[in-house]
Structure formats: structure tokens, C-alpha cells
Coordinates of N, CA and C in Angstrom, one line a residue:
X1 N -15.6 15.0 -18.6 CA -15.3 15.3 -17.2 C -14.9 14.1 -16.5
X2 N -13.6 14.5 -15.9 CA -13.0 12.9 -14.8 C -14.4 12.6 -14.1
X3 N -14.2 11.3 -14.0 CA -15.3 10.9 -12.6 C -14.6 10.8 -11.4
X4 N -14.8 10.3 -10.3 CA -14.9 10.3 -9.0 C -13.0 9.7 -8.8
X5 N -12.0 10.2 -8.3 CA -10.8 9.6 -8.3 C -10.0 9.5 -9.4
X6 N -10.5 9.7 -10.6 CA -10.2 9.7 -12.4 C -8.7 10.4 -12.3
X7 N -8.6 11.9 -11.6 CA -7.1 12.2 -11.7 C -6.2 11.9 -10.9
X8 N -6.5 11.6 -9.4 CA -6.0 10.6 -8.5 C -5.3 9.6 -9.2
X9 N -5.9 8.9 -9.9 CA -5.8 7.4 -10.4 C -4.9 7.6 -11.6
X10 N -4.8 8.8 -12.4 CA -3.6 8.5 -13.4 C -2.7 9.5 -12.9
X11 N -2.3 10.5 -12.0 CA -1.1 10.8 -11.0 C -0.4 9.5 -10.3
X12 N -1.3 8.9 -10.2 CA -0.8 8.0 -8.9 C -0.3 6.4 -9.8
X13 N -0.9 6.6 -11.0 CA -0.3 5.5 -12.1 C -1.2 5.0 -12.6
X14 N -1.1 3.9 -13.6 CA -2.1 3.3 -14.2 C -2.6 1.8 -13.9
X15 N -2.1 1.2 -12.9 CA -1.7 0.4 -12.3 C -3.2 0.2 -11.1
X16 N -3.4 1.3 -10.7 CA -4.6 1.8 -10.2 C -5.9 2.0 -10.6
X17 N -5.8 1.6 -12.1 CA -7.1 1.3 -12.8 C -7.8 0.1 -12.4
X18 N -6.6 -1.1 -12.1 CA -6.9 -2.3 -11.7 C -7.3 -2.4 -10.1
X19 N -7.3 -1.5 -9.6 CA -7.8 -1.6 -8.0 C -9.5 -0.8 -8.4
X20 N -10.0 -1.9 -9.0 CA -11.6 -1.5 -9.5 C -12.3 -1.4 -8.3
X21 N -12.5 -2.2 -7.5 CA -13.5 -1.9 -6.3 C -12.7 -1.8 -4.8
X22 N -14.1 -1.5 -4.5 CA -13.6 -1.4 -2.1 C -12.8 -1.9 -1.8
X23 N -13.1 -3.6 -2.1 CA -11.8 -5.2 -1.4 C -10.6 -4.0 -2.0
X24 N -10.4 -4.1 -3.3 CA -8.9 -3.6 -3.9 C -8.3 -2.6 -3.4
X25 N -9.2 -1.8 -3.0 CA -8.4 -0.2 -2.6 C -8.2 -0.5 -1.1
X26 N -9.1 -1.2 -0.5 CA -8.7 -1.5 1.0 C -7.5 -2.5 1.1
X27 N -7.2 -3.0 0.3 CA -6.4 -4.0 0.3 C -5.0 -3.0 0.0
X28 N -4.9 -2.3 -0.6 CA -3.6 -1.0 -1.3 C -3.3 -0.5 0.1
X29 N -4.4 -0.1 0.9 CA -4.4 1.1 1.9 C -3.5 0.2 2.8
X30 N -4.0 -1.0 3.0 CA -3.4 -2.0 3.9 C -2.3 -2.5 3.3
X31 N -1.9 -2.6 2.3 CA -0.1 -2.8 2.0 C 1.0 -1.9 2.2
X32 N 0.1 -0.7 2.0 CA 1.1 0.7 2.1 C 1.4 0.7 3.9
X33 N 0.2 0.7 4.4 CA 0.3 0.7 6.0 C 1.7 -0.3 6.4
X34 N 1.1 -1.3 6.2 CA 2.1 -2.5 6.7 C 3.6 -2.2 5.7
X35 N 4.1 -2.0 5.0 CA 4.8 -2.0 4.1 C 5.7 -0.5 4.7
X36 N 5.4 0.6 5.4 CA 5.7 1.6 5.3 C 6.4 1.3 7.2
X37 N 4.7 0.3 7.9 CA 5.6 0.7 9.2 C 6.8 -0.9 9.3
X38 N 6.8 -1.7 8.4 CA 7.9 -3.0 8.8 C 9.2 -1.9 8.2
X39 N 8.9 -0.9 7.4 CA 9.9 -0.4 6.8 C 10.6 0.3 7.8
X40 N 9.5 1.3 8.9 CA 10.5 2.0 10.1 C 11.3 1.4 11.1
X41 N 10.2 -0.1 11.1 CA 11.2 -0.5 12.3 C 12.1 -1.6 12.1
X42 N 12.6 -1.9 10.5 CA 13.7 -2.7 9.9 C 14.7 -1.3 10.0
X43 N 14.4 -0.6 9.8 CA 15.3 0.7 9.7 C 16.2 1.2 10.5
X44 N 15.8 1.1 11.5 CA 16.0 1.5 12.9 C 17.9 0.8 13.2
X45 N 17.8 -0.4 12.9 CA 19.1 -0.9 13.2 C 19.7 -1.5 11.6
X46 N 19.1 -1.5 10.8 CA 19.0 -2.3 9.5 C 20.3 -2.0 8.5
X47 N 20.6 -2.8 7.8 CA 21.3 -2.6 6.8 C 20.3 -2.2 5.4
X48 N 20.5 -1.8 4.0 CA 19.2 -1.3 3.2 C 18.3 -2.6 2.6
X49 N 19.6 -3.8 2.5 CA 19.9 -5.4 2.6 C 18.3 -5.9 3.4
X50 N 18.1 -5.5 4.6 CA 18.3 -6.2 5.5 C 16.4 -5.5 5.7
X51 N 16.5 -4.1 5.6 CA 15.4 -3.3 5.4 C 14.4 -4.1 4.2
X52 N 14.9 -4.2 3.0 CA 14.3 -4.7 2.1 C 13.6 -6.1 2.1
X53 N 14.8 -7.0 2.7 CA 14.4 -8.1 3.0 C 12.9 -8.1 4.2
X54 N 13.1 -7.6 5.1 CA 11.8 -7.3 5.9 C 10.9 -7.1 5.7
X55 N 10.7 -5.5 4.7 CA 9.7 -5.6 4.1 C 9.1 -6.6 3.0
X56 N 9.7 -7.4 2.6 CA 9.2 -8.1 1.5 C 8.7 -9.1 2.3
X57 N 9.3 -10.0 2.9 CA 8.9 -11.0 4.0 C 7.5 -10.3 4.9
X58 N 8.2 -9.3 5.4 CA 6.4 -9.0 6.4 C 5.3 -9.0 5.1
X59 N 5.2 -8.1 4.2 CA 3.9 -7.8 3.2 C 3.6 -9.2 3.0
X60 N 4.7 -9.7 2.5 CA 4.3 -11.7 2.5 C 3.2 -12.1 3.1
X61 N 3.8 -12.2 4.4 CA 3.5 -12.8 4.9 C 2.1 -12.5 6.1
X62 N 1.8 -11.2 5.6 CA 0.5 -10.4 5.8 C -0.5 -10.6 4.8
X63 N -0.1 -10.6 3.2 CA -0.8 -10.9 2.2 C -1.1 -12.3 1.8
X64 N -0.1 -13.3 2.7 CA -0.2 -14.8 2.7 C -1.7 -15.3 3.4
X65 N -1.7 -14.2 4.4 CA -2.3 -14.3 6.5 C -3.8 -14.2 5.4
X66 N -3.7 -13.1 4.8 CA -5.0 -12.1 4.3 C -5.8 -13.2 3.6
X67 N -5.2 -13.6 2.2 CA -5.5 -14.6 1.4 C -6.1 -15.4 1.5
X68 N -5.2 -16.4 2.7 CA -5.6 -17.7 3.3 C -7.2 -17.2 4.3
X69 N -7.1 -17.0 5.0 CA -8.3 -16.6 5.5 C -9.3 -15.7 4.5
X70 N -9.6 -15.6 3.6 CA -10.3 -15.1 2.7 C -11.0 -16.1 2.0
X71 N -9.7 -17.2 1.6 CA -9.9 -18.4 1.0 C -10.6 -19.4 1.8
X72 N -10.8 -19.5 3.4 CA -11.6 -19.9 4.3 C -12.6 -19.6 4.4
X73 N -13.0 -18.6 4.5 CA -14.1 -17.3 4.6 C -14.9 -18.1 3.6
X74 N -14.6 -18.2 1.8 CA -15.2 -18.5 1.1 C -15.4 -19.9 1.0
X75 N -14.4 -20.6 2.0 CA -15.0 -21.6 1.4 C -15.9 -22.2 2.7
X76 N -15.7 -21.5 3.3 CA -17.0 -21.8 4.7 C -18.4 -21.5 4.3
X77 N -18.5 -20.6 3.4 CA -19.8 -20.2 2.6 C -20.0 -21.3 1.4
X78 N -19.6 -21.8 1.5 CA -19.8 -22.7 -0.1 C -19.0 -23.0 -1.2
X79 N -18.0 -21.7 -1.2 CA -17.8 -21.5 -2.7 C -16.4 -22.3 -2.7
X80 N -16.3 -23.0 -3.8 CA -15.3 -23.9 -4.2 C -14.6 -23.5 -5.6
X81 N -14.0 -24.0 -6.0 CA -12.9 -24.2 -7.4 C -11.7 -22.5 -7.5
X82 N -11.5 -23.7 -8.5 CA -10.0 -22.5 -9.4 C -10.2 -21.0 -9.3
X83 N -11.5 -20.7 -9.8 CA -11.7 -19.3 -10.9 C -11.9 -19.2 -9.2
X84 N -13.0 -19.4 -8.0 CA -13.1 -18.4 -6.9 C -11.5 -17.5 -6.1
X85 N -10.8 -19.1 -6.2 CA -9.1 -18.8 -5.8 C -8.5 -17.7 -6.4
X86 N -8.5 -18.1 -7.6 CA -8.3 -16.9 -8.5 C -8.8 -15.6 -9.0
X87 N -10.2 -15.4 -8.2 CA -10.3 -14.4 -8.2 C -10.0 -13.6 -6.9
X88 N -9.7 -14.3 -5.3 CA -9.3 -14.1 -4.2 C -7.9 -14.1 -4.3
X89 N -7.5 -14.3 -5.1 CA -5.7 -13.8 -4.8 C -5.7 -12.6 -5.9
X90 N -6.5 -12.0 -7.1 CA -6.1 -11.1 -7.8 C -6.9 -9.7 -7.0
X91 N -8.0 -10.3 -6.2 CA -8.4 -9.6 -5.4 C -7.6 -8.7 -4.7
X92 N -6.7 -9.4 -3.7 CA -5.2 -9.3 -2.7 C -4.1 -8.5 -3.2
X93 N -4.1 -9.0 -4.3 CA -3.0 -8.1 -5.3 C -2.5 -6.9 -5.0
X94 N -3.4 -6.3 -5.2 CA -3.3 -4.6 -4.6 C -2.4 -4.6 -2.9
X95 N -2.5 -5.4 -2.3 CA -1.7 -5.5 -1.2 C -0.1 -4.9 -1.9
X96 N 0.1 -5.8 -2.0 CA 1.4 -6.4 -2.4 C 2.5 -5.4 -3.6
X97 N 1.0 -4.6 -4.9 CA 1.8 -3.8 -5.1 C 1.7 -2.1 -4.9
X98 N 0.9 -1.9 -3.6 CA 1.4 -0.9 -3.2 C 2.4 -0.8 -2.2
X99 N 2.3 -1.8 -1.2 CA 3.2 -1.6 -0.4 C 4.6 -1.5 -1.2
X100 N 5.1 -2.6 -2.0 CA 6.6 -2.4 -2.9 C 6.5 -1.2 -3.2
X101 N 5.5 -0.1 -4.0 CA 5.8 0.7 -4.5 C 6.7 2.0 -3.6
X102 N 6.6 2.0 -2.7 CA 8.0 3.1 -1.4 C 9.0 2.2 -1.9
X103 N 8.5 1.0 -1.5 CA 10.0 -0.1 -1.7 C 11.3 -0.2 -2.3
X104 N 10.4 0.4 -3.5 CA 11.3 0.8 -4.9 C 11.7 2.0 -5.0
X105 N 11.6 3.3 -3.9 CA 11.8 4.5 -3.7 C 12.9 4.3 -2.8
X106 N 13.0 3.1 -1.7 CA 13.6 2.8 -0.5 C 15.3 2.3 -1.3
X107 N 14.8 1.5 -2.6 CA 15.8 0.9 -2.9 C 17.1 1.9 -4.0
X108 N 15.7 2.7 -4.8 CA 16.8 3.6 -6.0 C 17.4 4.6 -4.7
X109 N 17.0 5.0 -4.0 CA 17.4 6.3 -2.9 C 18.8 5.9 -2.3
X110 N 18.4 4.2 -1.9 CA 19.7 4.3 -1.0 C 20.6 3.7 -1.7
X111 N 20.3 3.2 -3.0 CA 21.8 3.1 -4.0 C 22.2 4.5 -4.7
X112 N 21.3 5.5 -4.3 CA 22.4 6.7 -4.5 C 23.0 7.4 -3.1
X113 N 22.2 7.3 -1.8 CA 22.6 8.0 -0.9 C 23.4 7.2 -0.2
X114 N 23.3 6.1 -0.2 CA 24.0 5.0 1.2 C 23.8 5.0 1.9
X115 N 22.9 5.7 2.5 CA 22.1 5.9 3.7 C 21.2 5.5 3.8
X116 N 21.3 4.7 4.6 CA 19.6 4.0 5.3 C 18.2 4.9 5.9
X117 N 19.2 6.0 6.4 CA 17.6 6.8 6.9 C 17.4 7.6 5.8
X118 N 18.3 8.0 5.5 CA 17.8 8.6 4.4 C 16.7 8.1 3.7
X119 N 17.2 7.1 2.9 CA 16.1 6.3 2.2 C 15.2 5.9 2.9
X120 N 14.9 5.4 4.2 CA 13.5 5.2 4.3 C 12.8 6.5 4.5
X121 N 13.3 7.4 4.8 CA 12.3 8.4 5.2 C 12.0 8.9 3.7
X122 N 12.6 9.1 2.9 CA 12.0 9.1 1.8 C 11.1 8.0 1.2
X123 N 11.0 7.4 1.3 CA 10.2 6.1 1.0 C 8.7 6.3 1.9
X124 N 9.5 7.2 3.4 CA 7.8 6.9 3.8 C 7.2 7.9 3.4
X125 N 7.8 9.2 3.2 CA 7.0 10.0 2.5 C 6.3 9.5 1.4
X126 N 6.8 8.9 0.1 CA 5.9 8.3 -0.8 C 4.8 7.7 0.0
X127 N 5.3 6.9 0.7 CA 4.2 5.5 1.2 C 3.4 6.6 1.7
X128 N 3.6 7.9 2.6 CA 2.2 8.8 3.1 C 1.5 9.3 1.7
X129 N 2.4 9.9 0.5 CA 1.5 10.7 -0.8 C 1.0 9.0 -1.4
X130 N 1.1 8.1 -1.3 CA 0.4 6.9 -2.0 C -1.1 6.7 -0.8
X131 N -1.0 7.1 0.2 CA -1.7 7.2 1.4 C -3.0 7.8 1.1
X132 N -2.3 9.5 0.8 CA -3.6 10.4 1.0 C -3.8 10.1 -0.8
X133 N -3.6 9.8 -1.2 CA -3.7 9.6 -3.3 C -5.5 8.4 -2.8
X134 N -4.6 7.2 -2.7 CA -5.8 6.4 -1.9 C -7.1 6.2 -1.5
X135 N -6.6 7.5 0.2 CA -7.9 8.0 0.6 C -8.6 8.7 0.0
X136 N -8.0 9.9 -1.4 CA -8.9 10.6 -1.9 C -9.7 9.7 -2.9
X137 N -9.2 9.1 -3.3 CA -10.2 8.0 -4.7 C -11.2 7.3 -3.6
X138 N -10.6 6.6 -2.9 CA -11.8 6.4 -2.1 C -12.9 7.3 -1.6
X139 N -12.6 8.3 -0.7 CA -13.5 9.3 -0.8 C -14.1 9.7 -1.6
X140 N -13.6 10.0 -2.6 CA -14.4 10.3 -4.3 C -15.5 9.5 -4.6
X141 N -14.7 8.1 -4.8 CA -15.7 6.9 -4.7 C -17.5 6.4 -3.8
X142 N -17.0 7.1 -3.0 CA -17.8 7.0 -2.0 C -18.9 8.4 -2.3
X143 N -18.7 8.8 -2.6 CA -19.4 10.2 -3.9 C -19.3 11.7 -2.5
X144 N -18.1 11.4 -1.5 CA -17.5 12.3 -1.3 C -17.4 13.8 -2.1
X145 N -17.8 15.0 -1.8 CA -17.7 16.1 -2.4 C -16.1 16.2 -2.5
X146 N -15.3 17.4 -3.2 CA -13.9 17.8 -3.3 C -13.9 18.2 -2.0
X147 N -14.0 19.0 -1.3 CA -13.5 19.3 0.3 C -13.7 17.4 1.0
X148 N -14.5 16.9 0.8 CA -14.7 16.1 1.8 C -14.2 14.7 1.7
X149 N -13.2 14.4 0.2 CA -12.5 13.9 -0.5 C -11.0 14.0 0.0
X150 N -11.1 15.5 -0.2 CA -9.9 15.9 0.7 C -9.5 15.5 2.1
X151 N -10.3 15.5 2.6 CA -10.6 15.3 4.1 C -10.1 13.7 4.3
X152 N -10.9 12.9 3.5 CA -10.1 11.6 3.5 C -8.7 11.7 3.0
X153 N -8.1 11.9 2.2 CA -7.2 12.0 1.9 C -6.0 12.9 2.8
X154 N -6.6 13.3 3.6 CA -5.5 13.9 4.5 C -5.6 12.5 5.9
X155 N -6.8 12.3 6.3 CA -7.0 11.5 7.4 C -5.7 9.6 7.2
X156 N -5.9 10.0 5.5 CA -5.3 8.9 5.0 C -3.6 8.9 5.3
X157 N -3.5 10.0 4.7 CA -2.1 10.5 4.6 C -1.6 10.6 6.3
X158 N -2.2 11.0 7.3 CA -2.2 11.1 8.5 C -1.2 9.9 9.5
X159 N -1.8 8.6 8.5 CA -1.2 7.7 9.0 C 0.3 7.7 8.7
X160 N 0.1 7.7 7.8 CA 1.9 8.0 6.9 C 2.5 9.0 7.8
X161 N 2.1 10.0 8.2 CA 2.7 11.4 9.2 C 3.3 10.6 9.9
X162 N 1.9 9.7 10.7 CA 2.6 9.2 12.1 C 3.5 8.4 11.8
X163 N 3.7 7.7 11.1 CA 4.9 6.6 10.8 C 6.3 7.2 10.6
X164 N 6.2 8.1 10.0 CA 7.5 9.3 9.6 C 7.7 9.7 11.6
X165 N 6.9 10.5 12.0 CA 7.2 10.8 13.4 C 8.2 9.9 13.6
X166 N 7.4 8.7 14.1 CA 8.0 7.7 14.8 C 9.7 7.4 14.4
X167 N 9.7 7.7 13.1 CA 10.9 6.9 12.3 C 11.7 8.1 12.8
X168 N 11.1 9.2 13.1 CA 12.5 10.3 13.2 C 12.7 9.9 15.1
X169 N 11.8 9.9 15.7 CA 11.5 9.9 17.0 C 12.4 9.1 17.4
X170 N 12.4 7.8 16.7 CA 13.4 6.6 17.2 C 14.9 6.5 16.2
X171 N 15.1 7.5 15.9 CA 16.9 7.9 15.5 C 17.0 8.8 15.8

């Protein structure tokens, strides 16, 4: 029998095996977020060029912000050397490759369509189903029942909605 998120986690890839605890999934939830809305509002006037570049620079530079102040955090408590670093940046990780993952929806879409809205709004749909995918493993995790799993996973997804609104609202 799957455990808690088990089919979530190989729908959504395998890639997500590696987002083992809380920090990692919170950290996903928060690349997709940031990742989905620099994407609406590079969009807005953007070339796909120009879209991409944004998003890669913002997640940067949010996953740089995250990092570094983590790596303060710890070392205000004590903890020093290589392996802590390294385990605070593989920590982070999950940022960086959920957000790209629309990214890479953003990018195959609009080298077929040529269109810029097009492509992001397809992209943000993914970035909302990578959303509620997310919220339900979490929920799960959390030993959330199947309705109440669900329930995260819509709340998750929710955010993705709003970002789509906006993106239609403002073209």
C-alpha cells in the first residue's frame, strides 16, 4: 500500500523523492510561488527572452536571499563547517527545481506557439497542478485523511488560480 503522498510523488516525478522532509517541500511550495508570479509579471510586457531571463534571476536571487540567511541562522547557533553548508544549500534545492519546472513548460510552449501569453499561462497552470501535487503530499504527510489532503491540495493550488486570474486580468 502507497504511504502518505507515495502517488503524488511519482505523478509529479521522481525528482520529489528527494524533497524528503518539511524545510524541502516548503522550500518547492516557495519556488513554484515565486517562480510562477515573476513569471506573470515579466509577461505582461516581456519578450519569452526576456520572461525567462526574469524568472531565473528572481528564483536566484530569492534562493540566494533564502540560503544566505539560513546560513546565518546557523551559524548564529553555533554550527560551523563544509558538511552544515552543504547540507543548507541541498536543503534549498527544491526551491530552485520547482520553480524551473513551468519554466521548462514556459520555454517548449513558446517555441511552438510564439506567443508569450500563451506560454505563460500555460506554464502557470502547471506551476498551479505542481501547487496542489505539493499541497497534497504535504497534507498526506501531515497524516491528513484523503478528503482533508485534498483540501490542502486545493488551498495549494488556489494560489496558482490567483496568479492565472491576475495574468488574464492584466492582458
Amino acid at each position: 500500500m502507497d504511504g502518505p503522498g507515495d502517488r503524488w510523488t511519482r505523478l509529479l516525478g521522481g525528482r520529489l523523492r528527494g524533497w524528503a522532509d518539511a524545510e524541502e517541500l516548503a522550500h518547492a511550495i516557495h519556488g513554484s510561488i515565486v517562480g510562477a508570479a515573476a513569471m506573470v509579471a515579466a509577461g505582461l510586457h516581456g519578450t519569452l527572452p526576456a520572461v525567462v531571463i526574469t524568472v531565473l534571476v528572481t528564483v536566484a536571487v530569492y534562493w540566494a536571499a533564502d540560503q544566505y540567511s539560513a546560513l546565518l541562522g546557523a551559524a548564529a547557533n553555533g554550527v560551523r563547517g563544509s558538511v552544515r553548508v552543504r547540507e543548507i544549500l541541498r536543503h534549498g534545492r527544491p526551491m530552485l527545481e520547482a520553480a524551473y519546472t513551468p519554466l521548462v513548460v514556459l520555454v517548449v510552449v513558446g517555441l511552438i506557439t510564439k506567443d508569450v501569453s500563451t506560454s505563460v499561462l500555460v506554464a502557470l497552470i502547471v506551476a498551479t497542478l505542481l501547487l496542489g501535487g505539493l499541497g497534497h503530499i504535504a497534507g498526506r504527510r501531515a497524516g491528513a485523511t484523503r478528503a482533508g489532503a485534498i483540501g490542502w491540495a486545493a488551498g495549494s493550488a488556489a494560489l496558482g488560480a490567483v496568479l492565472i486570474l491576475l495574468k488574464l486580468l492584466l492582458h
